[in-house]
Amino acid sequence: RPLNNNNPTDVPAFKKPRLDIDHTTAELKTMDIQLVDSLRASMATTQWGDENCRNDTMANITKAQCMILACSDLEHGSKEASATVDKLIDALIDSEIRHVSVALRTYATADEARCESKTIFVEGILKCDCSITQLAKLCVKEKLQGLPVDAIIDRIEKETKLAYASVTQKKFFEVLEGALGVKRVEGTNCLPSKPGG
């Protein structure tokens, strides 16, 4: 008979977003500072004859000050960790965008693209690759803001492709709107139906 394993370590741990952790650390540090101020005010009103009470208050002030230092170290470590994660995310986005560019170049040289005369459009996209890339990176970072690292890694490939396609489409329509003097209405589709469709 299989044994029941109620070990809590088998339960997936809930991961708080980095922004929540940073905010909680800052709140804790603020509370510690307020506690020190409160203890000092309390000690100022304590009678000099009550030595035990004053000693206890001094000990609590020392502990609270140690907690403030610990929070400061935690804040510093958290900021360094956040900076490292941000660099990792930037590198992952850059890698995914390079994959998109390679895929476009591969498609532009494929027989299918040449037969369908799509290579001209692809070459036009690649000429604007630098500006498209910059906007796409901003879109992806905004989309993934505040998510846990594992969720970011899971979604970064899809979000990068979607952002690149969205920015490219927007730039394409901006050119048409400028050239033709018309404004595109979102959701409209003027393409003819396929024969027999």
mmCIF file with all atom_site columns, C-alpha atoms in Angstrom:
data_model
loop_
_atom_site.group_PDB
_atom_site.id
_atom_site.type_symbol
_atom_site.label_atom_id
_atom_site.label_alt_id
_atom_site.label_comp_id
_atom_site.label_asym_id
_atom_site.label_entity_id
_atom_site.label_seq_id
_atom_site.pdbx_PDB_ins_code
_atom_site.Cartn_x
_atom_site.Cartn_y
_atom_site.Cartn_z
_atom_site.occupancy
_atom_site.B_iso_or_equiv
_atom_site.pdbx_formal_charge
_atom_site.auth_seq_id
_atom_site.auth_comp_id
_atom_site.auth_asym_id
_atom_site.auth_atom_id
_atom_site.pdbx_PDB_model_num
ATOM 1   C CA . ARG A 1 1   ? 0.000   0.000  0.000   1.00 0.00 ? 1   ARG A CA 1
ATOM 2   C CA . PRO A 1 2   ? 1.478   3.408  -0.943  1.00 0.00 ? 2   PRO A CA 1
ATOM 3   C CA . LEU A 1 3   ? 2.468   5.545  1.980   1.00 0.00 ? 3   LEU A CA 1
ATOM 4   C CA . ASN A 1 4   ? 0.765   8.883  2.488   1.00 0.00 ? 4   ASN A CA 1
ATOM 5   C CA . ASN A 1 5   ? 3.382   11.588 2.274   1.00 0.00 ? 5   ASN A CA 1
ATOM 6   C CA . ASN A 1 6   ? 2.138   14.738 3.960   1.00 0.00 ? 6   ASN A CA 1
ATOM 7   C CA . ASN A 1 7   ? 5.552   16.347 3.897   1.00 0.00 ? 7   ASN A CA 1
ATOM 8   C CA . PRO A 1 8   ? 4.982   20.085 3.399   1.00 0.00 ? 8   PRO A CA 1
ATOM 9   C CA . THR A 1 9   ? 8.193   20.261 1.348   1.00 0.00 ? 9   THR A CA 1
ATOM 10  C CA . ASP A 1 10  ? 6.320   18.507 -1.472  1.00 0.00 ? 10  ASP A CA 1
ATOM 11  C CA . VAL A 1 11  ? 4.010   21.491 -1.831  1.00 0.00 ? 11  VAL A CA 1
ATOM 12  C CA . PRO A 1 12  ? 5.261   24.056 -4.373  1.00 0.00 ? 12  PRO A CA 1
ATOM 13  C CA . ALA A 1 13  ? 6.457   27.200 -2.627  1.00 0.00 ? 13  ALA A CA 1
ATOM 14  C CA . PHE A 1 14  ? 4.642   30.438 -3.397  1.00 0.00 ? 14  PHE A CA 1
ATOM 15  C CA . LYS A 1 15  ? 7.058   32.872 -4.985  1.00 0.00 ? 15  LYS A CA 1
ATOM 16  C CA . LYS A 1 16  ? 6.454   36.558 -4.363  1.00 0.00 ? 16  LYS A CA 1
ATOM 17  C CA . PRO A 1 17  ? 7.332   39.000 -7.135  1.00 0.00 ? 17  PRO A CA 1
ATOM 18  C CA . ARG A 1 18  ? 10.579  40.912 -6.578  1.00 0.00 ? 18  ARG A CA 1
ATOM 19  C CA . LEU A 1 19  ? 8.744   44.221 -6.264  1.00 0.00 ? 19  LEU A CA 1
ATOM 20  C CA . ASP A 1 20  ? 6.643   42.833 -3.391  1.00 0.00 ? 20  ASP A CA 1
ATOM 21  C CA . ILE A 1 21  ? 9.762   41.604 -1.571  1.00 0.00 ? 21  ILE A CA 1
ATOM 22  C CA . ASP A 1 22  ? 11.492  44.979 -1.974  1.00 0.00 ? 22  ASP A CA 1
ATOM 23  C CA . HIS A 1 23  ? 8.379   46.777 -0.709  1.00 0.00 ? 23  HIS A CA 1
ATOM 24  C CA . THR A 1 24  ? 8.057   44.448 2.306   1.00 0.00 ? 24  THR A CA 1
ATOM 25  C CA . THR A 1 25  ? 11.727  44.936 3.229   1.00 0.00 ? 25  THR A CA 1
ATOM 26  C CA . ALA A 1 26  ? 11.357  48.725 3.072   1.00 0.00 ? 26  ALA A CA 1
ATOM 27  C CA . GLU A 1 27  ? 8.216   48.576 5.235   1.00 0.00 ? 27  GLU A CA 1
ATOM 28  C CA . LEU A 1 28  ? 9.982   46.396 7.817   1.00 0.00 ? 28  LEU A CA 1
ATOM 29  C CA . LYS A 1 29  ? 12.910  48.816 8.008   1.00 0.00 ? 29  LYS A CA 1
ATOM 30  C CA . THR A 1 30  ? 10.516  51.749 8.517   1.00 0.00 ? 30  THR A CA 1
ATOM 31  C CA . MET A 1 31  ? 8.743   49.875 11.329  1.00 0.00 ? 31  MET A CA 1
ATOM 32  C CA . ASP A 1 32  ? 12.093  49.142 13.013  1.00 0.00 ? 32  ASP A CA 1
ATOM 33  C CA . ILE A 1 33  ? 13.058  52.827 12.905  1.00 0.00 ? 33  ILE A CA 1
ATOM 34  C CA . GLN A 1 34  ? 9.687   53.777 14.394  1.00 0.00 ? 34  GLN A CA 1
ATOM 35  C CA . LEU A 1 35  ? 10.206  51.165 17.115  1.00 0.00 ? 35  LEU A CA 1
ATOM 36  C CA . VAL A 1 36  ? 13.609  52.617 18.043  1.00 0.00 ? 36  VAL A CA 1
ATOM 37  C CA . ASP A 1 37  ? 12.123  56.123 18.227  1.00 0.00 ? 37  ASP A CA 1
ATOM 38  C CA . SER A 1 38  ? 9.272   54.843 20.382  1.00 0.00 ? 38  SER A CA 1
ATOM 39  C CA . LEU A 1 39  ? 11.625  53.005 22.749  1.00 0.00 ? 39  LEU A CA 1
ATOM 40  C CA . ARG A 1 40  ? 13.840  56.064 23.122  1.00 0.00 ? 40  ARG A CA 1
ATOM 41  C CA . ALA A 1 41  ? 10.809  58.202 23.924  1.00 0.00 ? 41  ALA A CA 1
ATOM 42  C CA . SER A 1 42  ? 9.703   55.593 26.454  1.00 0.00 ? 42  SER A CA 1
ATOM 43  C CA . MET A 1 43  ? 13.142  55.552 28.088  1.00 0.00 ? 43  MET A CA 1
ATOM 44  C CA . ALA A 1 44  ? 13.109  59.339 28.362  1.00 0.00 ? 44  ALA A CA 1
ATOM 45  C CA . THR A 1 45  ? 9.939   59.165 30.453  1.00 0.00 ? 45  THR A CA 1
ATOM 46  C CA . THR A 1 46  ? 11.147  56.281 32.636  1.00 0.00 ? 46  THR A CA 1
ATOM 47  C CA . GLN A 1 47  ? 12.126  57.205 36.191  1.00 0.00 ? 47  GLN A CA 1
ATOM 48  C CA . TRP A 1 48  ? 15.866  56.997 36.869  1.00 0.00 ? 48  TRP A CA 1
ATOM 49  C CA . GLY A 1 49  ? 15.194  54.813 39.880  1.00 0.00 ? 49  GLY A CA 1
ATOM 50  C CA . ASP A 1 50  ? 13.635  52.093 37.730  1.00 0.00 ? 50  ASP A CA 1
ATOM 51  C CA . GLU A 1 51  ? 16.956  50.629 36.592  1.00 0.00 ? 51  GLU A CA 1
ATOM 52  C CA . ASN A 1 52  ? 15.572  47.257 35.415  1.00 0.00 ? 52  ASN A CA 1
ATOM 53  C CA . CYS A 1 53  ? 13.027  48.934 33.161  1.00 0.00 ? 53  CYS A CA 1
ATOM 54  C CA . ARG A 1 54  ? 15.683  51.226 31.679  1.00 0.00 ? 54  ARG A CA 1
ATOM 55  C CA . ASN A 1 55  ? 18.044  48.293 31.053  1.00 0.00 ? 55  ASN A CA 1
ATOM 56  C CA . ASP A 1 56  ? 15.277  46.337 29.313  1.00 0.00 ? 56  ASP A CA 1
ATOM 57  C CA . THR A 1 57  ? 14.455  49.337 27.142  1.00 0.00 ? 57  THR A CA 1
ATOM 58  C CA . MET A 1 58  ? 18.139  49.817 26.243  1.00 0.00 ? 58  MET A CA 1
ATOM 59  C CA . ALA A 1 59  ? 18.403  46.130 25.314  1.00 0.00 ? 59  ALA A CA 1
ATOM 60  C CA . ASN A 1 60  ? 15.307  46.414 23.102  1.00 0.00 ? 60  ASN A CA 1
ATOM 61  C CA . ILE A 1 61  ? 16.720  49.532 21.417  1.00 0.00 ? 61  ILE A CA 1
ATOM 62  C CA . THR A 1 62  ? 19.937  47.631 20.652  1.00 0.00 ? 62  THR A CA 1
ATOM 63  C CA . LYS A 1 63  ? 17.959  44.720 19.172  1.00 0.00 ? 63  LYS A CA 1
ATOM 64  C CA . ALA A 1 64  ? 15.841  47.076 17.066  1.00 0.00 ? 64  ALA A CA 1
ATOM 65  C CA . GLN A 1 65  ? 18.968  48.835 15.782  1.00 0.00 ? 65  GLN A CA 1
ATOM 66  C CA . CYS A 1 66  ? 20.432  45.451 14.817  1.00 0.00 ? 66  CYS A CA 1
ATOM 67  C CA . MET A 1 67  ? 17.216  44.717 12.916  1.00 0.00 ? 67  MET A CA 1
ATOM 68  C CA . ILE A 1 68  ? 17.566  48.042 11.055  1.00 0.00 ? 68  ILE A CA 1
ATOM 69  C CA . LEU A 1 69  ? 21.112  47.091 10.015  1.00 0.00 ? 69  LEU A CA 1
ATOM 70  C CA . ALA A 1 70  ? 19.908  43.648 8.925   1.00 0.00 ? 70  ALA A CA 1
ATOM 71  C CA . CYS A 1 71  ? 17.129  45.243 6.843   1.00 0.00 ? 71  CYS A CA 1
ATOM 72  C CA . SER A 1 72  ? 19.653  47.613 5.248   1.00 0.00 ? 72  SER A CA 1
ATOM 73  C CA . ASP A 1 73  ? 21.841  44.646 4.285   1.00 0.00 ? 73  ASP A CA 1
ATOM 74  C CA . LEU A 1 74  ? 18.768  42.833 2.948   1.00 0.00 ? 74  LEU A CA 1
ATOM 75  C CA . GLU A 1 75  ? 17.761  45.910 0.921   1.00 0.00 ? 75  GLU A CA 1
ATOM 76  C CA . HIS A 1 76  ? 21.246  46.149 -0.567  1.00 0.00 ? 76  HIS A CA 1
ATOM 77  C CA . GLY A 1 77  ? 21.283  42.437 -1.403  1.00 0.00 ? 77  GLY A CA 1
ATOM 78  C CA . SER A 1 78  ? 17.799  42.645 -2.900  1.00 0.00 ? 78  SER A CA 1
ATOM 79  C CA . LYS A 1 79  ? 18.789  45.575 -5.131  1.00 0.00 ? 79  LYS A CA 1
ATOM 80  C CA . GLU A 1 80  ? 21.871  43.707 -6.338  1.00 0.00 ? 80  GLU A CA 1
ATOM 81  C CA . ALA A 1 81  ? 19.773  40.602 -7.015  1.00 0.00 ? 81  ALA A CA 1
ATOM 82  C CA . SER A 1 82  ? 17.173  42.683 -8.878  1.00 0.00 ? 82  SER A CA 1
ATOM 83  C CA . ALA A 1 83  ? 19.882  44.276 -11.022 1.00 0.00 ? 83  ALA A CA 1
ATOM 84  C CA . THR A 1 84  ? 21.272  40.823 -11.853 1.00 0.00 ? 84  THR A CA 1
ATOM 85  C CA . VAL A 1 85  ? 17.818  39.521 -12.785 1.00 0.00 ? 85  VAL A CA 1
ATOM 86  C CA . ASP A 1 86  ? 17.178  42.600 -14.951 1.00 0.00 ? 86  ASP A CA 1
ATOM 87  C CA . LYS A 1 87  ? 20.427  41.967 -16.829 1.00 0.00 ? 87  LYS A CA 1
ATOM 88  C CA . LEU A 1 88  ? 19.418  38.324 -17.309 1.00 0.00 ? 88  LEU A CA 1
ATOM 89  C CA . ILE A 1 89  ? 16.009  39.369 -18.680 1.00 0.00 ? 89  ILE A CA 1
ATOM 90  C CA . ASP A 1 90  ? 17.654  41.856 -21.070 1.00 0.00 ? 90  ASP A CA 1
ATOM 91  C CA . ALA A 1 91  ? 20.005  39.134 -22.303 1.00 0.00 ? 91  ALA A CA 1
ATOM 92  C CA . LEU A 1 92  ? 17.107  36.699 -22.816 1.00 0.00 ? 92  LEU A CA 1
ATOM 93  C CA . ILE A 1 93  ? 15.091  39.292 -24.764 1.00 0.00 ? 93  ILE A CA 1
ATOM 94  C CA . ASP A 1 94  ? 18.141  40.118 -26.922 1.00 0.00 ? 94  ASP A CA 1
ATOM 95  C CA . SER A 1 95  ? 18.625  36.418 -27.616 1.00 0.00 ? 95  SER A CA 1
ATOM 96  C CA . GLU A 1 96  ? 14.972  35.924 -28.607 1.00 0.00 ? 96  GLU A CA 1
ATOM 97  C CA . ILE A 1 97  ? 15.043  38.993 -30.889 1.00 0.00 ? 97  ILE A CA 1
ATOM 98  C CA . ARG A 1 98  ? 18.173  37.648 -32.594 1.00 0.00 ? 98  ARG A CA 1
ATOM 99  C CA . HIS A 1 99  ? 16.266  34.407 -33.202 1.00 0.00 ? 99  HIS A CA 1
ATOM 100 C CA . VAL A 1 100 ? 13.429  36.411 -34.776 1.00 0.00 ? 100 VAL A CA 1
ATOM 101 C CA . SER A 1 101 ? 15.881  38.245 -37.063 1.00 0.00 ? 101 SER A CA 1
ATOM 102 C CA . VAL A 1 102 ? 17.528  34.971 -38.084 1.00 0.00 ? 102 VAL A CA 1
ATOM 103 C CA . ALA A 1 103 ? 14.115  33.422 -38.780 1.00 0.00 ? 103 ALA A CA 1
ATOM 104 C CA . LEU A 1 104 ? 13.190  36.396 -41.002 1.00 0.00 ? 104 LEU A CA 1
ATOM 105 C CA . ARG A 1 105 ? 16.472  36.225 -42.925 1.00 0.00 ? 105 ARG A CA 1
ATOM 106 C CA . THR A 1 106 ? 16.055  32.478 -43.384 1.00 0.00 ? 106 THR A CA 1
ATOM 107 C CA . TYR A 1 107 ? 12.508  33.004 -44.619 1.00 0.00 ? 107 TYR A CA 1
ATOM 108 C CA . ALA A 1 108 ? 13.627  35.766 -47.008 1.00 0.00 ? 108 ALA A CA 1
ATOM 109 C CA . THR A 1 109 ? 16.016  33.376 -48.744 1.00 0.00 ? 109 THR A CA 1
ATOM 110 C CA . ALA A 1 110 ? 13.644  30.413 -48.843 1.00 0.00 ? 110 ALA A CA 1
ATOM 111 C CA . ASP A 1 111 ? 12.106  29.244 -52.140 1.00 0.00 ? 111 ASP A CA 1
ATOM 112 C CA . GLU A 1 112 ? 8.606   29.774 -50.757 1.00 0.00 ? 112 GLU A CA 1
ATOM 113 C CA . ALA A 1 113 ? 9.278   33.430 -49.993 1.00 0.00 ? 113 ALA A CA 1
ATOM 114 C CA . ARG A 1 114 ? 10.800  34.101 -53.424 1.00 0.00 ? 114 ARG A CA 1
ATOM 115 C CA . CYS A 1 115 ? 7.883   32.412 -55.178 1.00 0.00 ? 115 CYS A CA 1
ATOM 116 C CA . GLU A 1 116 ? 5.345   34.473 -53.253 1.00 0.00 ? 116 GLU A CA 1
ATOM 117 C CA . SER A 1 117 ? 7.363   37.701 -53.617 1.00 0.00 ? 117 SER A CA 1
ATOM 118 C CA . LYS A 1 118 ? 7.342   38.156 -49.833 1.00 0.00 ? 118 LYS A CA 1
ATOM 119 C CA . THR A 1 119 ? 11.079  38.596 -49.666 1.00 0.00 ? 119 THR A CA 1
ATOM 120 C CA . ILE A 1 120 ? 10.707  42.328 -50.466 1.00 0.00 ? 120 ILE A CA 1
ATOM 121 C CA . PHE A 1 121 ? 8.572   42.843 -47.361 1.00 0.00 ? 121 PHE A CA 1
ATOM 122 C CA . VAL A 1 122 ? 10.968  40.862 -45.196 1.00 0.00 ? 122 VAL A CA 1
ATOM 123 C CA . GLU A 1 123 ? 13.935  42.890 -46.432 1.00 0.00 ? 123 GLU A CA 1
ATOM 124 C CA . GLY A 1 124 ? 12.020  46.085 -45.596 1.00 0.00 ? 124 GLY A CA 1
ATOM 125 C CA . ILE A 1 125 ? 11.411  44.824 -42.064 1.00 0.00 ? 125 ILE A CA 1
ATOM 126 C CA . LEU A 1 126 ? 15.080  43.934 -41.622 1.00 0.00 ? 126 LEU A CA 1
ATOM 127 C CA . LYS A 1 127 ? 16.137  47.440 -42.714 1.00 0.00 ? 127 LYS A CA 1
ATOM 128 C CA . CYS A 1 128 ? 14.085  48.806 -39.787 1.00 0.00 ? 128 CYS A CA 1
ATOM 129 C CA . ASP A 1 129 ? 15.288  46.031 -37.470 1.00 0.00 ? 129 ASP A CA 1
ATOM 130 C CA . CYS A 1 130 ? 17.165  48.338 -35.072 1.00 0.00 ? 130 CYS A CA 1
ATOM 131 C CA . SER A 1 131 ? 14.210  50.628 -34.280 1.00 0.00 ? 131 SER A CA 1
ATOM 132 C CA . ILE A 1 132 ? 11.785  47.684 -34.197 1.00 0.00 ? 132 ILE A CA 1
ATOM 133 C CA . THR A 1 133 ? 14.075  45.854 -31.784 1.00 0.00 ? 133 THR A CA 1
ATOM 134 C CA . GLN A 1 134 ? 14.275  48.777 -29.346 1.00 0.00 ? 134 GLN A CA 1
ATOM 135 C CA . LEU A 1 135 ? 10.502  49.242 -29.220 1.00 0.00 ? 135 LEU A CA 1
ATOM 136 C CA . ALA A 1 136 ? 9.887   45.488 -28.980 1.00 0.00 ? 136 ALA A CA 1
ATOM 137 C CA . LYS A 1 137 ? 12.261  45.233 -25.988 1.00 0.00 ? 137 LYS A CA 1
ATOM 138 C CA . LEU A 1 138 ? 10.390  47.999 -24.175 1.00 0.00 ? 138 LEU A CA 1
ATOM 139 C CA . CYS A 1 139 ? 7.055   46.280 -24.873 1.00 0.00 ? 139 CYS A CA 1
ATOM 140 C CA . VAL A 1 140 ? 8.288   42.915 -23.582 1.00 0.00 ? 140 VAL A CA 1
ATOM 141 C CA . LYS A 1 141 ? 9.794   44.376 -20.390 1.00 0.00 ? 141 LYS A CA 1
ATOM 142 C CA . GLU A 1 142 ? 6.569   46.245 -19.672 1.00 0.00 ? 142 GLU A CA 1
ATOM 143 C CA . LYS A 1 143 ? 4.523   43.090 -20.278 1.00 0.00 ? 143 LYS A CA 1
ATOM 144 C CA . LEU A 1 144 ? 6.667   40.996 -17.919 1.00 0.00 ? 144 LEU A CA 1
ATOM 145 C CA . GLN A 1 145 ? 7.037   43.664 -15.213 1.00 0.00 ? 145 GLN A CA 1
ATOM 146 C CA . GLY A 1 146 ? 6.544   42.319 -11.687 1.00 0.00 ? 146 GLY A CA 1
ATOM 147 C CA . LEU A 1 147 ? 6.256   38.634 -12.640 1.00 0.00 ? 147 LEU A CA 1
ATOM 148 C CA . PRO A 1 148 ? 8.280   35.935 -10.832 1.00 0.00 ? 148 PRO A CA 1
ATOM 149 C CA . VAL A 1 149 ? 11.484  34.964 -12.650 1.00 0.00 ? 149 VAL A CA 1
ATOM 150 C CA . ASP A 1 150 ? 10.247  31.471 -13.570 1.00 0.00 ? 150 ASP A CA 1
ATOM 151 C CA . ALA A 1 151 ? 7.096   32.948 -15.155 1.00 0.00 ? 151 ALA A CA 1
ATOM 152 C CA . ILE A 1 152 ? 9.229   35.430 -17.112 1.00 0.00 ? 152 ILE A CA 1
ATOM 153 C CA . ILE A 1 153 ? 11.413  32.643 -18.495 1.00 0.00 ? 153 ILE A CA 1
ATOM 154 C CA . ASP A 1 154 ? 8.315   30.641 -19.499 1.00 0.00 ? 154 ASP A CA 1
ATOM 155 C CA . ARG A 1 155 ? 6.722   33.567 -21.364 1.00 0.00 ? 155 ARG A CA 1
ATOM 156 C CA . ILE A 1 156 ? 9.667   35.500 -22.762 1.00 0.00 ? 156 ILE A CA 1
ATOM 157 C CA . GLU A 1 157 ? 9.900   33.693 -26.130 1.00 0.00 ? 157 GLU A CA 1
ATOM 158 C CA . LYS A 1 158 ? 6.206   34.114 -26.967 1.00 0.00 ? 158 LYS A CA 1
ATOM 159 C CA . GLU A 1 159 ? 6.008   37.709 -25.694 1.00 0.00 ? 159 GLU A CA 1
ATOM 160 C CA . THR A 1 160 ? 9.109   38.723 -27.680 1.00 0.00 ? 160 THR A CA 1
ATOM 161 C CA . LYS A 1 161 ? 7.697   37.326 -30.927 1.00 0.00 ? 161 LYS A CA 1
ATOM 162 C CA . LEU A 1 162 ? 4.323   38.991 -30.313 1.00 0.00 ? 162 LEU A CA 1
ATOM 163 C CA . ALA A 1 163 ? 5.964   42.331 -29.480 1.00 0.00 ? 163 ALA A CA 1
ATOM 164 C CA . TYR A 1 164 ? 8.203   42.210 -32.568 1.00 0.00 ? 164 TYR A CA 1
ATOM 165 C CA . ALA A 1 165 ? 5.220   41.402 -34.805 1.00 0.00 ? 165 ALA A CA 1
ATOM 166 C CA . SER A 1 166 ? 3.060   44.098 -33.184 1.00 0.00 ? 166 SER A CA 1
ATOM 167 C CA . VAL A 1 167 ? 5.710   46.828 -33.526 1.00 0.00 ? 167 VAL A CA 1
ATOM 168 C CA . THR A 1 168 ? 6.435   45.811 -37.136 1.00 0.00 ? 168 THR A CA 1
ATOM 169 C CA . GLN A 1 169 ? 2.742   45.923 -38.020 1.00 0.00 ? 169 GLN A CA 1
ATOM 170 C CA . LYS A 1 170 ? 2.366   49.345 -36.394 1.00 0.00 ? 170 LYS A CA 1
ATOM 171 C CA . LYS A 1 171 ? 5.332   50.763 -38.339 1.00 0.00 ? 171 LYS A CA 1
ATOM 172 C CA . PHE A 1 172 ? 4.011   49.290 -41.594 1.00 0.00 ? 172 PHE A CA 1
ATOM 173 C CA . PHE A 1 173 ? 0.609   50.922 -41.151 1.00 0.00 ? 173 PHE A CA 1
ATOM 174 C CA . GLU A 1 174 ? 2.211   54.228 -40.112 1.00 0.00 ? 174 GLU A CA 1
ATOM 175 C CA . VAL A 1 175 ? 3.994   54.306 -43.491 1.00 0.00 ? 175 VAL A CA 1
ATOM 176 C CA . LEU A 1 176 ? 0.751   53.569 -45.354 1.00 0.00 ? 176 LEU A CA 1
ATOM 177 C CA . GLU A 1 177 ? -1.208  56.143 -43.360 1.00 0.00 ? 177 GLU A CA 1
ATOM 178 C CA . GLY A 1 178 ? 1.431   58.790 -44.046 1.00 0.00 ? 178 GLY A CA 1
ATOM 179 C CA . ALA A 1 179 ? 1.619   57.971 -47.752 1.00 0.00 ? 179 ALA A CA 1
ATOM 180 C CA . LEU A 1 180 ? -2.119  57.655 -48.387 1.00 0.00 ? 180 LEU A CA 1
ATOM 181 C CA . GLY A 1 181 ? -3.396  60.192 -45.879 1.00 0.00 ? 181 GLY A CA 1
ATOM 182 C CA . VAL A 1 182 ? -5.825  57.733 -44.316 1.00 0.00 ? 182 VAL A CA 1
ATOM 183 C CA . LYS A 1 183 ? -6.290  56.429 -40.793 1.00 0.00 ? 183 LYS A CA 1
ATOM 184 C CA . ARG A 1 184 ? -6.674  52.723 -40.223 1.00 0.00 ? 184 ARG A CA 1
ATOM 185 C CA . VAL A 1 185 ? -9.642  51.624 -38.131 1.00 0.00 ? 185 VAL A CA 1
ATOM 186 C CA . GLU A 1 186 ? -8.725  48.862 -35.676 1.00 0.00 ? 186 GLU A CA 1
ATOM 187 C CA . GLY A 1 187 ? -10.440 45.551 -36.350 1.00 0.00 ? 187 GLY A CA 1
ATOM 188 C CA . THR A 1 188 ? -11.287 46.237 -40.001 1.00 0.00 ? 188 THR A CA 1
ATOM 189 C CA . ASN A 1 189 ? -10.275 43.767 -42.678 1.00 0.00 ? 189 ASN A CA 1
ATOM 190 C CA . CYS A 1 190 ? -10.553 44.776 -46.343 1.00 0.00 ? 190 CYS A CA 1
ATOM 191 C CA . LEU A 1 191 ? -8.784  41.748 -47.769 1.00 0.00 ? 191 LEU A CA 1
ATOM 192 C CA . PRO A 1 192 ? -10.787 39.896 -50.442 1.00 0.00 ? 192 PRO A CA 1
ATOM 193 C CA . SER A 1 193 ? -12.150 36.480 -49.626 1.00 0.00 ? 193 SER A CA 1
ATOM 194 C CA . LYS A 1 194 ? -10.275 33.499 -50.979 1.00 0.00 ? 194 LYS A CA 1
ATOM 195 C CA . PRO A 1 195 ? -11.771 31.981 -54.134 1.00 0.00 ? 195 PRO A CA 1
ATOM 196 C CA . GLY A 1 196 ? -14.419 29.477 -53.180 1.00 0.00 ? 196 GLY A CA 1
ATOM 197 C CA . GLY A 1 197 ? -14.311 30.755 -49.559 1.00 0.00 ? 197 GLY A CA 1
#
